[in-house]
CSV table of C-alpha atoms in Angstrom, one decimal:
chain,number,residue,atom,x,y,z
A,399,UNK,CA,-12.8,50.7,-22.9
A,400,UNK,CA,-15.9,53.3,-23.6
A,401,UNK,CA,-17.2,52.2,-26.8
A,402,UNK,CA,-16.9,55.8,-28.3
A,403,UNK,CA,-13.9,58.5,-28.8
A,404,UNK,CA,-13.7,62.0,-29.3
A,405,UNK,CA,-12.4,63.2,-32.3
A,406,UNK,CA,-9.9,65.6,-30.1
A,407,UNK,CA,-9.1,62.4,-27.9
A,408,UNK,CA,-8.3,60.4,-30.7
A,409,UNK,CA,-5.9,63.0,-32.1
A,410,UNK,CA,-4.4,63.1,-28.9
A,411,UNK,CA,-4.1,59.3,-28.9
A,412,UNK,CA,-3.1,58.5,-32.1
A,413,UNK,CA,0.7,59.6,-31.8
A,414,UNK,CA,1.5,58.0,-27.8
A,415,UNK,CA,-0.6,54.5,-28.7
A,416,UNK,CA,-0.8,51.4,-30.9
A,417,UNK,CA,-4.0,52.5,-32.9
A,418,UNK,CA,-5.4,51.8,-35.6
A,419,UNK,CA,-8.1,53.7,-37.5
A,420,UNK,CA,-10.3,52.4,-39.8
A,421,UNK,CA,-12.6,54.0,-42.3
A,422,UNK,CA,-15.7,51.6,-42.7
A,423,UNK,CA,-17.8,54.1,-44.9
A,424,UNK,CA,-20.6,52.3,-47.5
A,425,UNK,CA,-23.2,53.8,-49.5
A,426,UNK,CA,-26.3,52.9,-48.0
A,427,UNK,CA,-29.8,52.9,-49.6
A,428,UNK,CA,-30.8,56.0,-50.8
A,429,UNK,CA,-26.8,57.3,-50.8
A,430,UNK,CA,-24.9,57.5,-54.1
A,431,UNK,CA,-21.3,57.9,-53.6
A,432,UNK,CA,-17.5,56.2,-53.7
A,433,UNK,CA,-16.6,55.4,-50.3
A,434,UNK,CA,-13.1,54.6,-51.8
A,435,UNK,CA,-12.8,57.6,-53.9
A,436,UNK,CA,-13.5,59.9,-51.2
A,437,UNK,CA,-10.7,58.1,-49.0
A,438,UNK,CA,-8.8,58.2,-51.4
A,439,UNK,CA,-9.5,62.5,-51.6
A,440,UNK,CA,-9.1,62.8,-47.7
A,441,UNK,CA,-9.3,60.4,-44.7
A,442,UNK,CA,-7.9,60.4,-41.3
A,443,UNK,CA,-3.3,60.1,-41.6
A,444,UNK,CA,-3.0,56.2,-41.6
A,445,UNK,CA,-6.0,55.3,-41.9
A,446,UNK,CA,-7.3,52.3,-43.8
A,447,UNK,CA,-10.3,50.8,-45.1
A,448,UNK,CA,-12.9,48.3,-44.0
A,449,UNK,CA,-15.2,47.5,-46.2
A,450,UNK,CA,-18.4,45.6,-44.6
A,451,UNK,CA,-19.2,44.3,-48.1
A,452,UNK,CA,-16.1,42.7,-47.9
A,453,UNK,CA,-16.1,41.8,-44.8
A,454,UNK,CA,-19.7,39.7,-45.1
A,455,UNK,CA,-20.6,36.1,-46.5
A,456,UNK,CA,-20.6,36.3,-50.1
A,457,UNK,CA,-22.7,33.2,-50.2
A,458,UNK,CA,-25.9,35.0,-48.2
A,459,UNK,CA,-28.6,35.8,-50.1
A,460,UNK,CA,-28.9,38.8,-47.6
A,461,UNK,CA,-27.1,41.8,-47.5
A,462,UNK,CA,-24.2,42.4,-46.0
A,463,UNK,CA,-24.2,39.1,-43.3
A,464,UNK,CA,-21.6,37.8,-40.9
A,465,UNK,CA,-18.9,36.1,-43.0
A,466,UNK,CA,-17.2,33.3,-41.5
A,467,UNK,CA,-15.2,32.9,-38.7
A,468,UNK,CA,-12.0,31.9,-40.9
A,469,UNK,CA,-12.9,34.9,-43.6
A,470,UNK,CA,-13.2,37.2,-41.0
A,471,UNK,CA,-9.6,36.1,-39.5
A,472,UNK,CA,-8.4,36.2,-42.8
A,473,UNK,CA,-9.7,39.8,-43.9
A,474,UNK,CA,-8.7,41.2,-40.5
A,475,UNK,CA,-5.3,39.9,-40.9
A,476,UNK,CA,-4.9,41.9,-44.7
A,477,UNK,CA,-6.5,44.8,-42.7
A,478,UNK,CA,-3.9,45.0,-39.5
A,479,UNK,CA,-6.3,44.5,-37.0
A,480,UNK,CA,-3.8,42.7,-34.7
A,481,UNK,CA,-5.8,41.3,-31.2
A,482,UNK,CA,-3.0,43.9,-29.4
A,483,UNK,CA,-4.0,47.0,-31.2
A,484,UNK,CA,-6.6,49.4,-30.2
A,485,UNK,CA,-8.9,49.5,-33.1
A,486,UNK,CA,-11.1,52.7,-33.9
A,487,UNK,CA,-13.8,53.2,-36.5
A,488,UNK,CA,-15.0,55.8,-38.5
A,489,UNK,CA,-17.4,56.9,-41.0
A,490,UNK,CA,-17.2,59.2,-43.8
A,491,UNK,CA,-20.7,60.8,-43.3
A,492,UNK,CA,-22.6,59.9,-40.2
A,493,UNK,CA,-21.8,56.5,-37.4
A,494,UNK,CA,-24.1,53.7,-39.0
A,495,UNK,CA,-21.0,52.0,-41.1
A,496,UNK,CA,-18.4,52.5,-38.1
A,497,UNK,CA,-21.1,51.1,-35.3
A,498,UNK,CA,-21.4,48.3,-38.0
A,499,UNK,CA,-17.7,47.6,-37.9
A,500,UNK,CA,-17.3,48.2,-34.7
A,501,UNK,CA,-20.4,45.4,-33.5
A,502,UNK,CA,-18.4,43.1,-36.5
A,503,UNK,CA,-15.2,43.3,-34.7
A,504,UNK,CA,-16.6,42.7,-31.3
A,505,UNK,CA,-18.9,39.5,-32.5
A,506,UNK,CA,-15.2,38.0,-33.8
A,507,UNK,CA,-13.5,39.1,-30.0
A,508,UNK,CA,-11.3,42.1,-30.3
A,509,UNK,CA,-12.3,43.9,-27.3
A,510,UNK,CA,-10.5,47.4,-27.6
A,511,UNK,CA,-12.6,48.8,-30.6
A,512,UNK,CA,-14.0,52.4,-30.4
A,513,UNK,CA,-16.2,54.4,-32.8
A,514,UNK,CA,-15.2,58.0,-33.3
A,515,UNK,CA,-18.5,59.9,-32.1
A,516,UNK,CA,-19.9,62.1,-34.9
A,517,UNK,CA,-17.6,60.6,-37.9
A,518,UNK,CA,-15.4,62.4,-40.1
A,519,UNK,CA,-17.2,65.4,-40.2
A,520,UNK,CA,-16.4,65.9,-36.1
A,521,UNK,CA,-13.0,65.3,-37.1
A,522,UNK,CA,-12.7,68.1,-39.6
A,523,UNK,CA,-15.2,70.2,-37.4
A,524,UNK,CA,-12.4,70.1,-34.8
A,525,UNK,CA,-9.8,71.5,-37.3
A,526,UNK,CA,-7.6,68.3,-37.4
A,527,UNK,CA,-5.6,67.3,-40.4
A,528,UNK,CA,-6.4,65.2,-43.3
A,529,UNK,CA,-4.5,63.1,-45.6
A,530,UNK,CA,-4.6,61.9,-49.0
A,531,UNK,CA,-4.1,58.8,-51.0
A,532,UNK,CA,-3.9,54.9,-51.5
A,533,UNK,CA,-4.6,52.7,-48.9
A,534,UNK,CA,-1.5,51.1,-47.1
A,535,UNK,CA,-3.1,48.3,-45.0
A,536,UNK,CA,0.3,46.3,-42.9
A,537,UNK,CA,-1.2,43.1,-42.1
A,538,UNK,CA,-0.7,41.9,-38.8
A,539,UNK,CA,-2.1,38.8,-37.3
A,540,UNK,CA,-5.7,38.6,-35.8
A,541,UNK,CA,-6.7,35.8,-33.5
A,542,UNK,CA,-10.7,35.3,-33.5
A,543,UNK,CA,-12.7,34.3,-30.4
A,544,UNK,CA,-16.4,34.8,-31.5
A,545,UNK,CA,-18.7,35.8,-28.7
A,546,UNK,CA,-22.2,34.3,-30.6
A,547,UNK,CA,-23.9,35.7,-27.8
A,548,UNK,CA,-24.1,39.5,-29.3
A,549,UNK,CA,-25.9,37.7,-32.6
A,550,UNK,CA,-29.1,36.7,-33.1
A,551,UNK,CA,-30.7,34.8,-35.6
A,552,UNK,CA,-34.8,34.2,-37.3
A,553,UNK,CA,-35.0,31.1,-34.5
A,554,UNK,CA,-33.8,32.9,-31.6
A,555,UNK,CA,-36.3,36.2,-32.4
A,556,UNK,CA,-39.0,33.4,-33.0
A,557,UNK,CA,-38.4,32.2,-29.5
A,558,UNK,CA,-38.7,36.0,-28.6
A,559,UNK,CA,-41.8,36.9,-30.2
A,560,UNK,CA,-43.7,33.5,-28.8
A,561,UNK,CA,-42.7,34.0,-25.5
A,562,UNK,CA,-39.8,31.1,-24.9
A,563,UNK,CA,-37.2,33.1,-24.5
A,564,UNK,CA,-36.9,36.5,-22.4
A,565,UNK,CA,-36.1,39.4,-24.0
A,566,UNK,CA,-37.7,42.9,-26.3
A,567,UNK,CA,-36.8,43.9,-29.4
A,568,UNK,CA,-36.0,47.2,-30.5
A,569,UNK,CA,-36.3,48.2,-34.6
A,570,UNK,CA,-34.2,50.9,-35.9
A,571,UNK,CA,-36.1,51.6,-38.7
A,572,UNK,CA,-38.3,54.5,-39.5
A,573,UNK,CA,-41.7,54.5,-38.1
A,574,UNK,CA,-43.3,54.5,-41.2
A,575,UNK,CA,-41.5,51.9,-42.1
A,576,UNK,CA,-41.7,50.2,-38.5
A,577,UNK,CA,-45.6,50.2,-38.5
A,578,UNK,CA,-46.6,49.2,-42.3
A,579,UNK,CA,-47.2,52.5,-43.7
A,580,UNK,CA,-44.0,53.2,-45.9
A,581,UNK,CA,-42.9,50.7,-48.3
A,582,UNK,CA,-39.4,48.9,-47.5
A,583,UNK,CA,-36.1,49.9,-49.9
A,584,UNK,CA,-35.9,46.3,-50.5
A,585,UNK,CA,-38.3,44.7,-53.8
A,586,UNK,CA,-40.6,42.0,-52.6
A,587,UNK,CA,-40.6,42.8,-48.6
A,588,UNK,CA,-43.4,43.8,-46.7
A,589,UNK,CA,-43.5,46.8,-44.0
A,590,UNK,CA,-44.8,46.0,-40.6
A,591,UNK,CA,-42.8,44.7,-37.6
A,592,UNK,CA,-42.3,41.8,-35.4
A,593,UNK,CA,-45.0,41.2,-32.7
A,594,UNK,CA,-43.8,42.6,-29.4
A,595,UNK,CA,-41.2,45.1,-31.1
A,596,UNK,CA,-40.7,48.4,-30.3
A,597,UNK,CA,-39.7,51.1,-32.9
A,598,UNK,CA,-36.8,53.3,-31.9
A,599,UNK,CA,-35.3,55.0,-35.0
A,600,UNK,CA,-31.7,55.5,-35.0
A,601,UNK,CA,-31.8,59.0,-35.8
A,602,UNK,CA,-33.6,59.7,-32.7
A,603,UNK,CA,-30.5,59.0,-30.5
A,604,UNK,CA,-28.8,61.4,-32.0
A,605,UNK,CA,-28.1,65.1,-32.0
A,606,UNK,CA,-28.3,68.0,-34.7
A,607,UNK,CA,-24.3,67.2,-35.1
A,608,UNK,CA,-24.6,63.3,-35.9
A,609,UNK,CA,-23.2,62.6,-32.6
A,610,UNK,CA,-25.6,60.9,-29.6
A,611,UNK,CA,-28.2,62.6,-27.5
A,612,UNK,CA,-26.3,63.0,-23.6
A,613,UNK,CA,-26.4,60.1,-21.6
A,614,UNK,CA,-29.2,60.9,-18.9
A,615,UNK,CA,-31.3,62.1,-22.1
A,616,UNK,CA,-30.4,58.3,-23.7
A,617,UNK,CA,-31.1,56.1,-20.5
A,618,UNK,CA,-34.6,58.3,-20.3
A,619,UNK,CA,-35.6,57.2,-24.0
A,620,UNK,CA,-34.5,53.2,-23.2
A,621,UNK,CA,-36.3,53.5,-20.2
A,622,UNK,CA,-39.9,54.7,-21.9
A,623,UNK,CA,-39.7,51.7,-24.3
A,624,UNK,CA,-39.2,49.7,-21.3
A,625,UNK,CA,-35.3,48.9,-21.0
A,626,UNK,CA,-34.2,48.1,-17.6
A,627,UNK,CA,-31.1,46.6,-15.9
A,628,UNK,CA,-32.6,43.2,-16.4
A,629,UNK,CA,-33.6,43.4,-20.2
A,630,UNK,CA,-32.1,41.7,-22.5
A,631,UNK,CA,-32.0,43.6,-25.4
A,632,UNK,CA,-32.3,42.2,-29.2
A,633,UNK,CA,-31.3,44.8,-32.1
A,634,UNK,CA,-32.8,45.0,-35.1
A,635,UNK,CA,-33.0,47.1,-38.8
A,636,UNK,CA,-33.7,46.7,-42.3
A,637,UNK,CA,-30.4,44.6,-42.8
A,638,UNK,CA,-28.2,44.8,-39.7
A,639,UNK,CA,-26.7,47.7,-40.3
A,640,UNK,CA,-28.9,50.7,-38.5
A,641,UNK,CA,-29.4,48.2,-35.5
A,642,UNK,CA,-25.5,48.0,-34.5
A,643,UNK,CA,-26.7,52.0,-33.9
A,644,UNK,CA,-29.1,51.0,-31.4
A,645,UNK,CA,-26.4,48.1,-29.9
A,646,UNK,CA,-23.6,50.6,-29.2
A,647,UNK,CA,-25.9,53.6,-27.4
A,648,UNK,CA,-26.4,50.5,-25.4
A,649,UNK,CA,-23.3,49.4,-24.3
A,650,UNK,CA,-22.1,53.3,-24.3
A,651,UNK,CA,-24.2,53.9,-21.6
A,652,UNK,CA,-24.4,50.7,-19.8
A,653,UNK,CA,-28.3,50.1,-20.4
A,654,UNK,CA,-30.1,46.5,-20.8
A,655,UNK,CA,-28.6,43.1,-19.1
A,656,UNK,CA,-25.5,41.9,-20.4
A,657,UNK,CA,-24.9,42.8,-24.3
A,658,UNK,CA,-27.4,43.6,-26.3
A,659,UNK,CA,-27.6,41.3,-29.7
A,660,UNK,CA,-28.0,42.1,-33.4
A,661,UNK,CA,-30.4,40.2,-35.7
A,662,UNK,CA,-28.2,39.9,-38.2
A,663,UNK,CA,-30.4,39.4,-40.9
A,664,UNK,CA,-33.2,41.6,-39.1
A,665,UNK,CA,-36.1,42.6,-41.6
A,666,UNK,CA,-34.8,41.6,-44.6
A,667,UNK,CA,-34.8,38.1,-43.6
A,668,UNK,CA,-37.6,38.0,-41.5
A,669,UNK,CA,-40.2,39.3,-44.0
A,670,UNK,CA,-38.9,36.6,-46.1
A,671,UNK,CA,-39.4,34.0,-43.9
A,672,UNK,CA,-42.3,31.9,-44.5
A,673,UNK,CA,-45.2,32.0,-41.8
A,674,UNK,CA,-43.1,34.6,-40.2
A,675,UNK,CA,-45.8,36.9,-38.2
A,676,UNK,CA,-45.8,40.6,-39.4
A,677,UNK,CA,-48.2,43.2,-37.2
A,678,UNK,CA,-48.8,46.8,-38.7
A,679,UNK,CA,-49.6,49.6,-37.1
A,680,UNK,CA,-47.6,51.7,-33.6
């Protein structure tokens, strides 16, 4: 199943298929909204939410991480997100949250998740209907097989960075941000980047509409930072969130070796590591 759906393809789906369409929009930093408010004003007809706060370890002191393997079962049980359903993801303004939800879903083994391309807004942009109201979540069993592969954590980008373990790291973040000269969003973390990474802002796979750059333009831009068909291919952002971004233009057009993986705690947890090396600078 291709990682991505049209909004007129999904409207098209929705009435013939077992679907279910989730809206995973957060406030990220430097946003100020209600993500449950405005689904509550208008979201996609039977939609229901997925809320990554939620859905992470309560326990981390980093943002947003992987819960559990048993909270995750349990949370995508209350949610509906039954192994036999076809699961699609959506975001109220932009793709970050759904690509998060969507790499989320994947790292706990439901295979048939989609992300609809270019968010609510392509969705209204097409005309289609809206509702309002509470959200109706019917639970229906999930049954978790992780795949750990697509997850990375500080010891396997260690092995990365000193050379014991193949692989190249790309970082979401801004290039300012990327090479030491804008401060991070975070208090007490340093700017710079892993040695060896490459910087590959999010925003730069994308179009004027929010939606990703055409595939030949996409394999070009992998290719220049080096991508081949026998890379593997470690994502990484300020807190996980930006990098699932990076994962799913991956695996939408079939670029790298194998799946890429998410560093989960990426940046914020790197930069807090002690003796962690940071490099500034392109």
């Amino acid at each position: 199943m291709h990682p991505l759906i049209s909004a007129s393809d999904l409207a098209q789906a929705i009435p013939h298929g077992d679907i279910l369409v989730l809206d995973a929009s957060m406030a990220l930093p430097g946003q100020a909204f209600d993500p449950q408010q405005r689904f509550a004003n208008a979201h996609i007809a039977g939609a229901v939410r997925f809320d990554i706060d939620t859905f992470s370890d309560p326990d981390s002191p980093l943002p947003h991480t992987i819960p559990g393997q048993a909270r995750f079962t349990r949370l995508a049980t209350e949610r509906g997100m039954a192994n036999t359903k076809r699961i699609v993801f959506y975001d109220q303004d932009g793709m970050v949250c759904a690509a998060r939800a969507w790499w989320l879903a994947r790292l706990f083994g439901h295979e048939g998740v989609q992300v609809l391309e270019g968010g609510l807004a392509a969705w209204k942009s097409a005309g289609l209907p809206l509702e309002s109201g509470p959200d109706l979540a019917t639970p229906a069993p999930f049954v978790s097989r992780p795949r750990y592969d697509r997850l990375h954590g500080t010891g396997d980008v260690l092995d990365i960075v000193q050379g014991r373990l193949p692989g190249l790291i790309l970082d979401a973040r801004s290039r300012g941000r990327f090479e030491g000269r804008d401060p991070e969003p975070r208090a007490g973390i340093e700017s710079g980047h892993m040695p060896g990474a490459r910087s590959l802002p999010y925003t730069e796979l994308l179009d004027d509409n929010g939606r990703f750059l055409p595939v030949d333009t996409l394999k070009e831009k992998f290719a220049g930072l080096g991508v081949s068909g026998a890379t593997a291919v470690t994502c990484s952002c300020g807190s996980g969130m930006t990098a699932c971004m990076i994962a799913l233009a991956l695996v939408s057009i079939g670029a790298g070796a194998g799946e890429p993986a998410v560093y989960d705690g990426s940046w914020a947890q790197w930069a807090s590591t002690p003796d962690a090396p940071i490099v500034c600078g392109a």
